[in-house]
Amino acid sequence: MSYLDSLNPSQYDAVTYTDGHIRIIAGAGSGKTRVITTRIAYLIESLGIAPYRILAITFTNKAANEMKERVYSILGDDASGMFVSTIHSFCVRLLREDIHKMGDGYPRNFTIVDSDDQKSILKEAYKMYGIEVKSYSYANVLSYISACKGEEISPEAAMSIANEFTSEKIKAQVYDYYEKRLEHMKALDFDDLLLFTNRLLKKDQEVRVKWQRRFDYIHVDEFQDVDKIQYSIIRYLVSDKCNLCVVGDPDQTIYTWRGADVNIIMNFEKDFAPVHTVMLNENYRSCPSILKGANSVIKNNKNRIDKDLYTSRQEDNKIIHYSAFEEALEPAWVCQQINKCIQSGAAYRDIAVLYRSNYLSRSLEKQLLEARIPYRIYGGVRFYDRAEIKDALSYLRMLIHDNAAIDLALKRIINVPKRSIGNKTVETIEDYSRSENMNMYEVIKNHDVARGKAQTALNDFIKLIEKYRNLVNSMSISMLLEGLMDECGYMQMLEDDKETERIENVKELINDIEDFETANPDGTLDEYLQQIALYTDKEQENNGQFVQLMTIHAAKGLEFDIVFVYSMCDGIFPSEKAISEGGRTALEEERRLAYVAFTRARKQLFISDAQGYSYVMDRIKLPSRFIKEIDPDTIEHFGVQDATQHTASRQEELPSGQAAKALTYVDEEGHAPVKTSGRIRKGDLVVHTSFGEGVVLDTSQGVWKIAFNNKFGIRKIMANHPSITKK
Ligand code: ATP
Ligand code: MG
């Protein structure tokens, strides 16, 4: 069979072994997923197994689709009927057939609740028990509920283990309400899909046997990230006659924070003995430097089994690392490299940019748009389309617009955060605005349109907007926004809901405005908003030709010719949280994530970071510690380097540096600038190239806090930044 010819002996063994259960443990790019797809083709074509007797479970819908396409490309329509899906979709299918057999009155067309529905159920509970969102954020309570469910702790059990008069007790009470409400609606949340399936398979022998009889061959990809309940479901599905094939790479476990348990794949042979274990040692994906570089990083994890992955590929490209002098230079460099790749014949869709967290896409998106590079965010929303960014920009629009355009902004934020201004009131304002030919803001300024609480809220809102309208000419835009977002309670709302990602996004927007101010010291708010309008335009169409942007978690299992790992700074990746926890566990998971990121690349891996002051982290940034772990033979460094090196230039190739304590800036000839942090002291008068004169307030922690004379106010600037000179 031609599709079997290309397999190496271990892969061939894994594809054709059908005498019992099989486990494939192997590193990234060694063909694990390819073994599953080829195996499915082999079962159907060579052994004559009916496609509908084959089940394959993958981690994401994208992976499921790719797996199906792959089998179809080998077999054509002969493959139709095989069942390839995520575990959640599989559970939905099973429950739609059999949930009524639970005997609890659940109909087969049960509702699945999403996160918005969940929140509104919590709201009801909070109202009923007089609980304040301030003290019990929705996100926090929902993760408590999910954790209880994951451990199969019932509301009653949760109540009895919680101490009297504690927050646990209150959460357990909400959990109880939530469960009763779902049951009343006969609705299931995402956790329930797994729990109900597990429960049904456990208690109903008839159902269990029915589903066991359905599948003779079960495959699970990315098995290293399976959690207890998922594993239990898989176990119930495997009959004596069934062949189970699991594949995974313990070095790519990146979901332990959500309950994934790597011990499941390690101890698999105990539950399913006898198990045939196959190791795959040849990597077919990446060129030698990428493979060697990624391996040198993951080797630093103590808690792992060493693997020996090799490649027989000859052609090679070293990993390229660029450390930008300041934030703005990093995305510019990425765009420049993307253009170079395109000029050398790459297509946009061969290129992916991966990052640790969603908010990081902002600076890059802006530059991509400016450089006219088509891009798409996979599994996420473009930065300027995110709700909190639109809210923040609407607040800013309220300050300068006086025409009908203000209506859209006003409608968006008049009750965000909640201030008891309901739809009725908004409708009344709209009616007035139409009949009196005024914009909605003029209406509320000139008329009382509501009564009681709502009118008081409107008055407060007007007071707030008017206050900031008066400050537009005397305050910087970033300070206006920061003040507004704080004073209107928006940031508090995000904090109450523990919306970390949204908080990061708003901070990132403030960062964006600061960039604008630095580049345009005389720029006005109106100019800023006009510029932004260009970025919020509709997505471009480009025949499927897009650079793909996504988080590393979303890139699991995928591969691209060219991969950029963006914003690889300590505190971002590894995350501040993992670093501050101190223990090894969290840092090792971050390192596995780096391993996943690096091993997505086939031909070329670019890594970048920027060494400047980060508004989001509120400190200066240094390159990720993981970059220093990359084998020096496999990587070339460009850009600024660490202070531990004395001779440095900003543009030339640099040897990799040792752990950095502080940064030294150097000019084109390699001389360090005359000014040093020793010279600049608290109280000194300085001049900034964009912000003008200022007084130094603080010089601790590598950052200078400087009060400028004009509307720019107090700014934090990296120590020794060339834009500052002493007066
Ligand atoms: P990951 O751990 O990232 O999920 P994986 O082990 O699942 O990786 P695959 O995605 O299956 O690896 O394979 C990596 C690449 O190598 C794919 O492009 C695949 O087609 C190719 N490949 C795998 N085995 C062979 C082979 N024997 N000959 C040629 N190419 C191969
Ligand atoms: Mg795979």
Coordinates of C-alpha atoms in Angstrom, one line a residue, residues 68-268:
K68 CA -10.6 13.7 8.7
E69 CA -9.1 15.5 5.7
R70 CA -6.0 13.4 6.0
V71 CA -7.8 10.1 6.0
Y72 CA -10.1 11.3 3.1
S73 CA -7.0 12.3 1.1
I74 CA -5.8 8.7 1.3
L75 CA -9.1 6.8 0.9
G76 CA -11.6 9.2 -0.6
D77 CA -15.2 8.4 0.1
D78 CA -14.3 5.0 1.5
A79 CA -13.5 6.9 4.7
S80 CA -17.0 8.2 5.2
G81 CA -18.7 7.1 8.4
M82 CA -15.7 7.1 10.7
F83 CA -16.1 9.1 13.9
V84 CA -13.5 11.8 14.4
S85 CA -14.3 14.4 17.0
T86 CA -13.3 16.2 20.2
I87 CA -14.4 14.5 23.4
H88 CA -17.0 17.1 24.1
S89 CA -18.6 16.6 20.7
F90 CA -18.5 12.9 21.2
C91 CA -20.4 13.3 24.5
V92 CA -23.0 15.5 22.9
R93 CA -23.6 12.8 20.3
L94 CA -23.9 10.0 23.0
L95 CA -26.2 12.1 25.2
R96 CA -28.5 13.1 22.3
E97 CA -29.1 9.4 21.8
D98 CA -29.3 8.2 25.3
I99 CA -29.7 10.9 27.9
H100 CA -33.3 10.0 28.4
K101 CA -32.1 6.7 29.9
M102 CA -30.7 8.5 32.9
G103 CA -34.3 8.4 34.2
D104 CA -34.2 12.0 35.4
G105 CA -36.4 13.4 32.7
Y106 CA -33.7 14.9 30.5
P107 CA -35.0 15.2 27.0
R108 CA -32.7 14.2 24.0
N109 CA -32.9 17.8 22.8
F110 CA -31.5 19.1 26.1
T111 CA -30.0 22.7 26.1
I112 CA -26.3 23.3 26.5
V113 CA -25.6 26.5 28.5
D114 CA -22.7 28.8 27.5
S115 CA -20.8 31.1 29.8
D116 CA -23.3 34.0 29.4
D117 CA -26.1 31.7 30.5
Q118 CA -24.0 30.6 33.4
K119 CA -23.5 34.1 34.5
S120 CA -27.2 34.9 34.4
I121 CA -27.9 31.9 36.6
L122 CA -25.3 33.2 39.1
K123 CA -26.9 36.6 39.0
E124 CA -30.2 35.1 40.0
A125 CA -28.6 33.3 42.9
Y126 CA -26.7 36.4 44.1
K127 CA -30.0 38.4 44.1
M128 CA -31.8 35.7 46.0
Y129 CA -29.1 35.3 48.7
G130 CA -28.1 39.0 48.7
I131 CA -24.5 38.2 47.6
E132 CA -22.4 41.0 46.2
V133 CA -20.5 40.5 43.0
K134 CA -17.7 42.6 44.5
S135 CA -17.0 39.9 47.1
Y136 CA -17.7 36.9 44.9
S137 CA -16.8 37.4 41.2
Y138 CA -18.6 35.3 38.7
A139 CA -15.4 33.9 37.3
N140 CA -14.2 32.8 40.7
V141 CA -17.5 31.1 41.6
L142 CA -17.7 29.4 38.2
S143 CA -14.3 28.0 38.5
Y144 CA -15.2 26.8 42.1
I145 CA -18.3 25.1 40.6
S146 CA -16.3 23.5 37.8
A147 CA -13.6 22.3 40.3
C148 CA -16.3 20.7 42.5
K149 CA -17.8 19.0 39.4
G150 CA -14.5 17.8 38.2
E151 CA -14.0 16.1 41.6
E152 CA -17.6 14.9 41.6
I153 CA -18.4 16.8 44.7
S154 CA -22.2 17.3 44.9
P155 CA -23.6 20.6 46.2
E156 CA -24.7 18.8 49.4
A157 CA -21.2 17.4 49.9
A158 CA -19.8 20.9 49.2
M159 CA -22.1 22.4 51.8
S160 CA -21.1 19.9 54.4
I161 CA -17.4 20.2 53.9
A162 CA -17.5 24.0 53.9
N163 CA -17.0 25.8 57.2
E164 CA -19.9 27.7 58.6
F165 CA -19.9 31.4 57.9
T166 CA -17.1 31.3 55.4
S167 CA -16.9 32.2 51.8
E168 CA -16.8 28.5 51.0
K169 CA -20.3 28.1 52.5
I170 CA -21.6 30.9 50.3
K171 CA -20.1 29.5 47.2
A172 CA -21.5 26.1 48.0
Q173 CA -24.9 27.7 48.4
V174 CA -24.6 29.3 44.9
Y175 CA -23.4 26.0 43.5
D176 CA -26.5 24.3 45.0
Y177 CA -28.8 27.0 43.4
Y178 CA -26.9 26.7 40.1
E179 CA -27.3 22.9 39.9
K180 CA -31.0 23.1 40.8
R181 CA -31.6 25.7 38.2
L182 CA -29.8 23.7 35.5
E183 CA -31.8 20.6 36.5
H184 CA -35.0 22.6 36.4
M185 CA -34.3 23.7 32.9
K186 CA -32.9 20.2 32.0
A187 CA -29.9 22.0 30.7
L188 CA -26.2 20.9 30.8
D189 CA -23.1 23.0 31.0
F190 CA -19.8 22.0 29.4
D191 CA -18.6 20.1 32.5
D192 CA -21.9 18.3 32.6
L193 CA -21.5 16.9 29.1
L194 CA -18.5 14.9 30.3
L195 CA -20.0 14.1 33.8
F196 CA -23.4 13.0 32.5
T197 CA -21.7 10.8 29.9
N198 CA -19.5 9.3 32.5
R199 CA -22.4 8.7 34.9
L200 CA -24.6 7.2 32.3
L201 CA -21.9 4.8 31.1
K202 CA -21.2 3.9 34.7
K203 CA -24.7 3.1 35.9
D204 CA -26.4 1.8 32.8
Q205 CA -25.0 -1.4 31.6
E206 CA -27.2 -1.5 28.5
V207 CA -26.0 1.9 27.3
R208 CA -22.4 1.0 28.1
V209 CA -22.6 -2.2 26.1
K210 CA -24.3 -0.5 23.3
W211 CA -21.6 2.0 22.9
Q212 CA -18.9 -0.5 23.5
R213 CA -20.3 -2.6 20.7
R214 CA -20.2 0.4 18.4
F215 CA -16.4 0.8 18.3
D216 CA -13.8 -1.9 17.6
Y217 CA -10.9 0.6 17.3
I218 CA -10.6 3.7 19.5
H219 CA -7.8 6.3 19.0
V220 CA -6.9 9.2 21.3
D221 CA -4.5 11.9 20.1
E222 CA -2.8 14.3 22.6
F223 CA -3.3 11.7 25.3
Q224 CA -0.9 13.5 27.6
D225 CA -3.5 16.2 28.2
V226 CA -6.4 13.9 29.2
D227 CA -8.0 14.5 32.6
K228 CA -9.6 12.0 35.0
I229 CA -13.2 12.2 33.8
Q230 CA -12.2 12.0 30.1
Y231 CA -10.1 9.0 30.9
S232 CA -12.9 7.3 32.7
I233 CA -15.2 7.8 29.7
I234 CA -12.6 6.3 27.4
R235 CA -12.2 3.3 29.7
Y236 CA -16.0 2.7 29.7
L237 CA -16.0 2.7 25.9
V238 CA -13.3 0.0 25.6
S239 CA -14.8 -3.5 25.6
D240 CA -12.7 -6.7 25.7
K241 CA -12.8 -6.9 22.0
C242 CA -11.8 -3.3 21.4
N243 CA -8.3 -2.1 20.4
L244 CA -7.3 1.2 22.1
C245 CA -4.5 3.3 20.6
V246 CA -3.3 6.3 22.6
V247 CA -0.6 8.7 21.5
G248 CA 1.0 11.5 23.4
D249 CA 4.1 13.4 24.4
P250 CA 4.5 14.0 28.1
D251 CA 6.8 17.0 27.2
Q252 CA 3.7 18.6 25.7
T253 CA 1.4 18.5 28.7
I254 CA 0.2 22.1 28.8
Y255 CA -3.2 21.8 30.4
T256 CA -2.4 20.6 34.0
W257 CA -4.1 23.9 35.1
R258 CA -7.3 22.5 33.8
G259 CA -6.9 19.1 35.3
A260 CA -4.8 17.3 32.7
D261 CA -2.9 14.5 34.4
V262 CA 0.3 13.2 32.7
N263 CA 0.4 10.2 35.0
I264 CA -2.5 8.8 33.0
I265 CA -0.3 8.1 29.9
M266 CA 2.6 7.0 32.1
N267 CA 0.6 4.5 34.0
F268 CA -1.5 3.4 31.1

